Coordinates of C-alpha atoms in Angstrom, one line a residue:
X1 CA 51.9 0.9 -36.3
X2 CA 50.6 -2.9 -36.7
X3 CA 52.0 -3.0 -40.1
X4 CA 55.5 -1.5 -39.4
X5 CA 55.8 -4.5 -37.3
X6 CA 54.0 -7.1 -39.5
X7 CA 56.4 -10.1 -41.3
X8 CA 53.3 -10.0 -44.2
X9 CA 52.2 -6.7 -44.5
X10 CA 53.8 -3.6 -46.0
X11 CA 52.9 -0.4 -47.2
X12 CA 54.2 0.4 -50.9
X13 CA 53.4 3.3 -53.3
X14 CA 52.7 7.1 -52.8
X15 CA 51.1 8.7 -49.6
X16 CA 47.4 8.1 -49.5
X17 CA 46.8 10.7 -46.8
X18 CA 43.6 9.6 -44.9
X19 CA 44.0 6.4 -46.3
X20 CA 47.2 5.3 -45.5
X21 CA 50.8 6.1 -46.3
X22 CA 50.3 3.8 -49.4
X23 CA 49.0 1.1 -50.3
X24 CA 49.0 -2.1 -48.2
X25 CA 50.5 -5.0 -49.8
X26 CA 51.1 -8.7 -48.9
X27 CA 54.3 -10.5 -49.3
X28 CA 54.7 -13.1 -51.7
X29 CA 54.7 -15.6 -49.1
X30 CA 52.2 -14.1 -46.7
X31 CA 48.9 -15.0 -46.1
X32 CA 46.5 -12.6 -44.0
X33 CA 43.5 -14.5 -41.6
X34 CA 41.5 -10.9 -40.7
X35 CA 39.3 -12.0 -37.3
X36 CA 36.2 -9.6 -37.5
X37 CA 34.7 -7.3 -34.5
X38 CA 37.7 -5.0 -35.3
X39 CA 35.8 -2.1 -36.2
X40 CA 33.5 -0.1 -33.8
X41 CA 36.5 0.7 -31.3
X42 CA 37.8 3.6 -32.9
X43 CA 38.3 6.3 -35.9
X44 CA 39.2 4.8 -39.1
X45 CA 36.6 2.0 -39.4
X46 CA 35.5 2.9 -42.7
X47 CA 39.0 3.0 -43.8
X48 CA 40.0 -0.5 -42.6
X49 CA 37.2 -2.3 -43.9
X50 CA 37.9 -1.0 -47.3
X51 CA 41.6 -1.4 -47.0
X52 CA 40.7 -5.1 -46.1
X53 CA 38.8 -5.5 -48.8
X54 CA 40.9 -4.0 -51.3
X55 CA 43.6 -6.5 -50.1
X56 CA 41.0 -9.3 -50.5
X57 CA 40.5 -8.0 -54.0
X58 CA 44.0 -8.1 -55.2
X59 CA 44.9 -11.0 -53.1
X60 CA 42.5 -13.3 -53.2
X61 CA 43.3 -17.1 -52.3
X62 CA 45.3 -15.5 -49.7
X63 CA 43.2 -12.8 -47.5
X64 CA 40.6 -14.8 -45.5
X65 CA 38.1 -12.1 -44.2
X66 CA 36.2 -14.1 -40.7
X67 CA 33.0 -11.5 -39.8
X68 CA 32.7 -11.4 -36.1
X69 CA 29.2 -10.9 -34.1
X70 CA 29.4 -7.1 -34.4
X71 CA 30.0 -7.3 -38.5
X72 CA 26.6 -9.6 -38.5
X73 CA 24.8 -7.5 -36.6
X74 CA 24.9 -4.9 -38.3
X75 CA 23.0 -6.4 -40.8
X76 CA 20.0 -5.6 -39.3
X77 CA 20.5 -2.3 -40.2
X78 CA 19.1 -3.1 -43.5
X79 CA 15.9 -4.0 -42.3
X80 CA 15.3 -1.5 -39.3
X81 CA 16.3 1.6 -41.0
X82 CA 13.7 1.0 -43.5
X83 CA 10.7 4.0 -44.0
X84 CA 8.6 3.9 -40.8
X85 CA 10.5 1.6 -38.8
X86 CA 12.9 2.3 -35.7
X87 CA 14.0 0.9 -32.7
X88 CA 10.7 0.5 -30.9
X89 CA 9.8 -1.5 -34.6
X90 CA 12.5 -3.7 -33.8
X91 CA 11.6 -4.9 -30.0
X92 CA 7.7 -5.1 -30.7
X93 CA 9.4 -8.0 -33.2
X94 CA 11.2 -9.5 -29.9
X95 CA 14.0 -7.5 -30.0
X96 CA 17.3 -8.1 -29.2
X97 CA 16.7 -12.2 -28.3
X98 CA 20.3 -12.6 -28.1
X99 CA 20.5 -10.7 -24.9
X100 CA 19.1 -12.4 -21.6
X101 CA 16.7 -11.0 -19.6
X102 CA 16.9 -8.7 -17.9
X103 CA 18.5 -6.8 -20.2
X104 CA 21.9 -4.8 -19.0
X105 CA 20.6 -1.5 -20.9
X106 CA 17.5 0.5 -21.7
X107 CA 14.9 -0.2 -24.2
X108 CA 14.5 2.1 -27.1
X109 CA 12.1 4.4 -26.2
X110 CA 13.6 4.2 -22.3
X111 CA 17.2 5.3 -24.0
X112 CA 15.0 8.2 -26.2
X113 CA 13.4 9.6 -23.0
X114 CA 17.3 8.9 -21.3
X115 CA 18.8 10.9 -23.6
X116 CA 16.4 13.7 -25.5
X117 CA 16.4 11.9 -28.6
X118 CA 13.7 12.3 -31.3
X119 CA 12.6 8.9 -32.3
X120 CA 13.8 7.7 -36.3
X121 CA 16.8 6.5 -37.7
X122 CA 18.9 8.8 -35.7
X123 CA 18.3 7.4 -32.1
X124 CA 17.5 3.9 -33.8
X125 CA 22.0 3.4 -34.7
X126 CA 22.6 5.6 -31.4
X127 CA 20.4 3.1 -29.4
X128 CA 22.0 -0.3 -31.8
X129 CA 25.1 1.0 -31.3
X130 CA 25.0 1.8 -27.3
X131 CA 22.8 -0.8 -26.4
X132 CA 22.6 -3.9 -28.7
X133 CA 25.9 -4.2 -30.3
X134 CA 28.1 -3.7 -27.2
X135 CA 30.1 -0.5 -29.0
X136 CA 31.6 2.2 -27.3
X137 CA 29.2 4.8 -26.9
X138 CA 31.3 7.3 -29.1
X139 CA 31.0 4.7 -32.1
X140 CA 28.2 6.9 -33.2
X141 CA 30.4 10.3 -33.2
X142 CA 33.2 8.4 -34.2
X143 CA 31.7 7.7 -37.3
X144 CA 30.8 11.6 -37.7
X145 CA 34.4 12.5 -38.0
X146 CA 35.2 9.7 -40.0
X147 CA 33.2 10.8 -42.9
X148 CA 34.6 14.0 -42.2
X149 CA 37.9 13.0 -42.8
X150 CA 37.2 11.5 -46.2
X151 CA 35.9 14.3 -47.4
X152 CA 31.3 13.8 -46.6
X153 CA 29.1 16.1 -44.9
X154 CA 29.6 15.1 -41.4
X155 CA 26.0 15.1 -39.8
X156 CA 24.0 12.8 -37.7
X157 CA 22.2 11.9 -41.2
X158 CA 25.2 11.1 -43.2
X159 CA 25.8 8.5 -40.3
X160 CA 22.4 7.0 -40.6
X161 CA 23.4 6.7 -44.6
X162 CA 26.8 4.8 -44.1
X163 CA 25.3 2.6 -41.9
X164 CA 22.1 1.5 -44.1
X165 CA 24.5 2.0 -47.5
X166 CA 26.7 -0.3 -46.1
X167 CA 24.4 -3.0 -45.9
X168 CA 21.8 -2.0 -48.8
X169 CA 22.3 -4.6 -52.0
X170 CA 20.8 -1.5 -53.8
X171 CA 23.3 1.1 -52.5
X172 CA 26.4 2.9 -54.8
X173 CA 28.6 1.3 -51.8
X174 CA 27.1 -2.0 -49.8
X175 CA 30.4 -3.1 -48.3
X176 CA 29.4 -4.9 -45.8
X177 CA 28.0 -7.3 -48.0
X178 CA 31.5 -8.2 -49.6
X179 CA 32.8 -9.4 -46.0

């Protein structure tokens, strides 16, 4: 709806289903300033990120991509969902520092007792997402159908992967990185 009302944006081309009913487009005299965080409050994160990026790509000089806390943070998940590291990894390191004491939530293995989680990479993004990164606490399941939508196998696994992909320089995909 945001673009059927934008003076700078426009759609243009044939129906990309999931993706958009074409492709978006800036106007010759348009200039696009994208403010970060605005992922993580909904389905299609995946898709607007890319979107953005693509616009970026064609648009250069004129797209200006700001990352916001949340995009940052999730660089992190390069490091902690590493072989043999997980949340309770992360806070033996000083954790979340950014947080005052006392913290608002649970630690890790508190939120795996909390919520019958085994611990790993699973209830390591569950316990970023719900406790560290401020995200709604269907982020994680949001995600799920997400990748369902474009067409992956939508398990709690294939969520861990987009996550670290996004992020890994050595990944087929690391868009996070091109922010």
């Amino acid at each position: 709806h945001f673009i059927s009302l934008s003076q700078v944006l426009f759609w243009s081309g044939e129906d990309r289903g999931v993706w958009g009913p074409g492709e978006l487009q800036l106007r010759d005299s348009g200039y696009l300033v994208f403010g970060g965080d605005a992922v993580d409050k909904g389905a299609g994160d995946l898709r607007v990120v890319k979107t953005l990026l693509a616009l970026k790509q064609r648009y250069g000089s004129r797209v200006f991509i700001v990352i916001g806390n949340r995009d940052i943070c999730k660089l992190r998940f390069f490091a902690e969902l590493q072989e043999g590291e997980d949340g309770g990894s992360f806070e033996k390191k000083g954790g979340a520092y950014w947080i005052p004491d006392p913290k608002p939530f649970p630690d890790y293995e508190t939120y795996v007792q909390m919520h019958n989680l085994e611990r790993g990479h699973i209830s390591t993004v569950r316990w970023v997402l719900d406790c560290n990164m401020g995200c709604q606490t269907t982020t994680f399941n949001t995600r799920r159908h997400e990748l369902a939508l474009l067409g992956v196998k939508a398990t709690d696994e294939a969520v861990v992967h987009s996550y670290r992909d996004s992020v890994d320089p050595a990944s087929a995909d690391p868009w996070m990185l091109e922010l």
